[in-house]
CSV table of C-alpha atoms in Angstrom, one decimal:
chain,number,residue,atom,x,y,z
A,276,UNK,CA,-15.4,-21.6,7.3
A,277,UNK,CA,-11.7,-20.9,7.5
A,278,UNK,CA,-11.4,-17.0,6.9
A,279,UNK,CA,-8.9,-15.5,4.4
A,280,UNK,CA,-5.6,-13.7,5.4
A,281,UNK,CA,-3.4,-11.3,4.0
A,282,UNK,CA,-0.1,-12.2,3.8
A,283,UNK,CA,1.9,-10.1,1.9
A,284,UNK,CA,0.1,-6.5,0.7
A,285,UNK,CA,2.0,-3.8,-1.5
A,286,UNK,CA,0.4,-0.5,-2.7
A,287,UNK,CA,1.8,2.1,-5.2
A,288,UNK,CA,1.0,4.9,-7.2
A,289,UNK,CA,2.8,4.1,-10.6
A,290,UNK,CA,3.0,7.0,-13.2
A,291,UNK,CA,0.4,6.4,-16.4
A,292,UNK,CA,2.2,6.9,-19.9
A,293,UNK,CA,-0.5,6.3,-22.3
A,294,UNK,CA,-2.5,4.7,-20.4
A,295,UNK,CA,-1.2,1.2,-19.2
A,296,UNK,CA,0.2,-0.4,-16.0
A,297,UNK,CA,2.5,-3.3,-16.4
A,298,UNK,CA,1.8,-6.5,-13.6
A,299,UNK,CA,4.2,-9.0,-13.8
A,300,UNK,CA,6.1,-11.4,-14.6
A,301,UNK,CA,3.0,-13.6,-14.7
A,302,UNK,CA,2.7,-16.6,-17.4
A,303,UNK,CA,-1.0,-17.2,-18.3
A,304,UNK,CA,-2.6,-20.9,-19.2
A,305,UNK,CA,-5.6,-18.7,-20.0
A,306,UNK,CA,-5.0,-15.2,-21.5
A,307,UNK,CA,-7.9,-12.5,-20.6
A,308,UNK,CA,-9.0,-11.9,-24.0
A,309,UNK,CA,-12.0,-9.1,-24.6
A,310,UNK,CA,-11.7,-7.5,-22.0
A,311,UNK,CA,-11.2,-3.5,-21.8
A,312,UNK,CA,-9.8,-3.6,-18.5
A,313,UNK,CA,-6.8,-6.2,-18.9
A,314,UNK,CA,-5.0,-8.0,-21.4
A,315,UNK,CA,-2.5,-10.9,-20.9
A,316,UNK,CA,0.6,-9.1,-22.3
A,317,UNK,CA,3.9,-10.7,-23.2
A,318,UNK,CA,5.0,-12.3,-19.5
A,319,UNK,CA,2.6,-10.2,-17.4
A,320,UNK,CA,-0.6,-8.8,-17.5
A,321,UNK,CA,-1.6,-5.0,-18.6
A,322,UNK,CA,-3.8,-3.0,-16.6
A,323,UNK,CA,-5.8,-0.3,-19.1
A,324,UNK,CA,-6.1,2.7,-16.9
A,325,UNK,CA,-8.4,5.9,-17.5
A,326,UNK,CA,-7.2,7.6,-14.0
A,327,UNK,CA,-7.1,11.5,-15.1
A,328,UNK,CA,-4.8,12.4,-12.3
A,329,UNK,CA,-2.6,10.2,-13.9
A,330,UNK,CA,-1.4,8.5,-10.7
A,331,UNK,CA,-3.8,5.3,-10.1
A,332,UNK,CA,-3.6,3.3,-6.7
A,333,UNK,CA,-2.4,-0.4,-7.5
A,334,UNK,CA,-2.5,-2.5,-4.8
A,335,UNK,CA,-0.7,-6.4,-4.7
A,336,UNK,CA,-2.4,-8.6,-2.3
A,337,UNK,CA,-1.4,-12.4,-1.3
A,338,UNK,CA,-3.8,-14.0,0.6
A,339,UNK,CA,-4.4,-17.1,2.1
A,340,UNK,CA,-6.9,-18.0,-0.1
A,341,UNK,CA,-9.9,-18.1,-2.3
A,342,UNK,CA,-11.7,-15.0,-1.0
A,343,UNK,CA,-15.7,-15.1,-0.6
A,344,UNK,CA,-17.1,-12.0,-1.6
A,345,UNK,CA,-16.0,-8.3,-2.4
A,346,UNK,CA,-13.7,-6.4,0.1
A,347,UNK,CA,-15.6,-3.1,1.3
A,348,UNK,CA,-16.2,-0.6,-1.6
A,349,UNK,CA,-18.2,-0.3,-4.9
A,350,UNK,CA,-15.7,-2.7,-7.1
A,351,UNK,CA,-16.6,-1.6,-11.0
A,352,UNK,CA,-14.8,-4.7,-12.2
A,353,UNK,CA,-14.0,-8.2,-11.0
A,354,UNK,CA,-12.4,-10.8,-13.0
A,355,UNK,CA,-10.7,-14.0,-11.8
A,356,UNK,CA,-8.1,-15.7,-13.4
A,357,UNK,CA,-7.6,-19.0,-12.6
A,358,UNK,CA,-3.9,-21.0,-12.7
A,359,UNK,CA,-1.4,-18.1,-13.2
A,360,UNK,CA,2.8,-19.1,-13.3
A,361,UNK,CA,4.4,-16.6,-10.9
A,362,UNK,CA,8.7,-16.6,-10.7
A,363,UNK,CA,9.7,-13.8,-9.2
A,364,UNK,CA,8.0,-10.9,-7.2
A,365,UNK,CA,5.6,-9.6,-9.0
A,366,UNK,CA,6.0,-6.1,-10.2
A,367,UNK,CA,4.4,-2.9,-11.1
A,368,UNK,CA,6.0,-1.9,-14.1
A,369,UNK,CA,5.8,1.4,-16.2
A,370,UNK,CA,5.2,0.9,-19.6
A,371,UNK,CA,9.3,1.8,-20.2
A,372,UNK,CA,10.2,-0.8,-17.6
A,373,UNK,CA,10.9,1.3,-14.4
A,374,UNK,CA,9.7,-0.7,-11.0
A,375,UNK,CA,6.9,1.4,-8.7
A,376,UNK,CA,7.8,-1.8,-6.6
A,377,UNK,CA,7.4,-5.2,-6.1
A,378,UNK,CA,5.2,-7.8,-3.9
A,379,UNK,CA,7.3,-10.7,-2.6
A,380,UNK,CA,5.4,-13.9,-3.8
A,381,UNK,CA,7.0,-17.2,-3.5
A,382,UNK,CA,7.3,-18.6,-6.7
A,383,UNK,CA,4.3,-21.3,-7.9
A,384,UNK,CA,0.9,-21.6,-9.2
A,385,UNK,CA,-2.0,-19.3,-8.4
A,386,UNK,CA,-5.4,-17.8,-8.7
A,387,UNK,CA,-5.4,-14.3,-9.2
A,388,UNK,CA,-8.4,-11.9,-8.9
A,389,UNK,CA,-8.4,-8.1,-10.4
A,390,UNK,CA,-11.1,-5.6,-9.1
A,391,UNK,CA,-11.3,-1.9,-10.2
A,392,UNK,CA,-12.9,0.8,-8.3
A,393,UNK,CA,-13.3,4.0,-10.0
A,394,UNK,CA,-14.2,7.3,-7.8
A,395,UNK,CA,-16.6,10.1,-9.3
A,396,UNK,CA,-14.3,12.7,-10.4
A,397,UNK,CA,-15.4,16.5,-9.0
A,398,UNK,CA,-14.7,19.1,-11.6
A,399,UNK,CA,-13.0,21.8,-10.1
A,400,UNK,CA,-13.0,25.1,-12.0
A,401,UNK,CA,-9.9,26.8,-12.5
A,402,UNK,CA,-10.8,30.6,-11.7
A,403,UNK,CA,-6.9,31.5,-12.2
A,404,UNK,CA,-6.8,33.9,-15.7
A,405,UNK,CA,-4.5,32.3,-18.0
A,406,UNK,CA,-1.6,34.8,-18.5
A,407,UNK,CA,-0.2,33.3,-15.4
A,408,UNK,CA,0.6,30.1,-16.7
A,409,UNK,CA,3.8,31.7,-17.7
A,410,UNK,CA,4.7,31.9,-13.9
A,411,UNK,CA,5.8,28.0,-14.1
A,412,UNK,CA,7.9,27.1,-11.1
A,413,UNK,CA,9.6,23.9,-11.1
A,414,UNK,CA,8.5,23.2,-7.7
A,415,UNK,CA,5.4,22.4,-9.0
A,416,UNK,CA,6.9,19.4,-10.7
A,417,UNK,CA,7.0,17.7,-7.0
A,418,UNK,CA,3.4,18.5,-5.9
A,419,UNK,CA,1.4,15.5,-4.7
A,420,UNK,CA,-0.7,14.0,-7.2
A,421,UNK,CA,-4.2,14.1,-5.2
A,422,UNK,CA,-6.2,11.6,-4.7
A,423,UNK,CA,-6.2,8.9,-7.0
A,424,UNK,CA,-9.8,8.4,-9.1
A,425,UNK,CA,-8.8,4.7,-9.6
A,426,UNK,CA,-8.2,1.8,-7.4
A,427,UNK,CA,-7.0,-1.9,-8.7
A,428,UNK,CA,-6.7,-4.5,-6.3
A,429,UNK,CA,-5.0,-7.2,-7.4
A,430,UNK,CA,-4.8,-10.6,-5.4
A,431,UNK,CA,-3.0,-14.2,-5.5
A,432,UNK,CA,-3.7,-16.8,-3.7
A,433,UNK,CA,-2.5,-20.7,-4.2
A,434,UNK,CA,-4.1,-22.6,-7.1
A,435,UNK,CA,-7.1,-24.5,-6.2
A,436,UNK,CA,-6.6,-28.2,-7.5
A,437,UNK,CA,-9.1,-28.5,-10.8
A,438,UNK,CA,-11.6,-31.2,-9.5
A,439,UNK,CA,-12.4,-34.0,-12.0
């Protein structure tokens, strides 16, 4: 059995505004349809996201091919989608358009898996009274998000030929 290679990877941490990461462009034969997760959205595919940090991992994978089996870590959601149109890199998107970055894939056909990993959150308490929230410092704007609480891995791989 041939083992599966990573090509290409890409990781980001793309800004949430209300709640959606934009994948694309990607042309679906097959929208996802019922599915809280994703949705096949104009000319790419929509990632629902619940990450309270705001800051999600997205990571863009191509790999050799069809993988067998889960990549370490309790995955929360797996879906394949089967004979997707890529024609560009793919990018993640905000919802207004701006790139986090792109994965260069060679424009075809491919398979595409999603898997979601979400982290238990820990709820810190905030023992700071709040009369000094009027102490706002702009510096705080560039703080580090923290650890993210969600994880999407998304991969490609050529399009298996549909046997008949």
């Amino acid at each position: 059995m041939s083992s599966m290679q990573v090509l290409a990877s890409a990781e980001f941490r793309p800004i949430l505004y209300h709640g959606t990461i934009e994948v694309g462009p990607i042309w679906f034969r097959q929208r996802p349809e019922n599915d809280k997760h994703v949705e096949g959205h104009g000319d790419g595919l929509r990632l629902n996201s619940y990450d309270p940090t705001l800051y999600p991992e997205v990571r863009l994978e191509h790999i050799s091919g069809n993988p067998h089996g889960l990549p370490p870590g309790n995955w929360d959601y797996s879906q394949i989608i089967s004979r997707v149109t890529v024609k560009a890199p793919v990018q993640v998107l905000s919802m207004f358009g701006q790139s986090h970055g792109a994965l260069p894939l060679p424009a075809g056909l491919y398979d595409m898996r999603i898997l979601l990993r979400r982290d238990e959150i820990a709820i810190e308490e905030d023992d700071e009274p709040d009369e000094f929230i009027d102490d706002f410092d702009d510096e705080e704007l560039d703080i580090s998000p923290g650890d993210p609480v969600e994880h999407w891995l998304i991969q490609f791989w050529p399009a298996t030929q549909p046997t008949d």
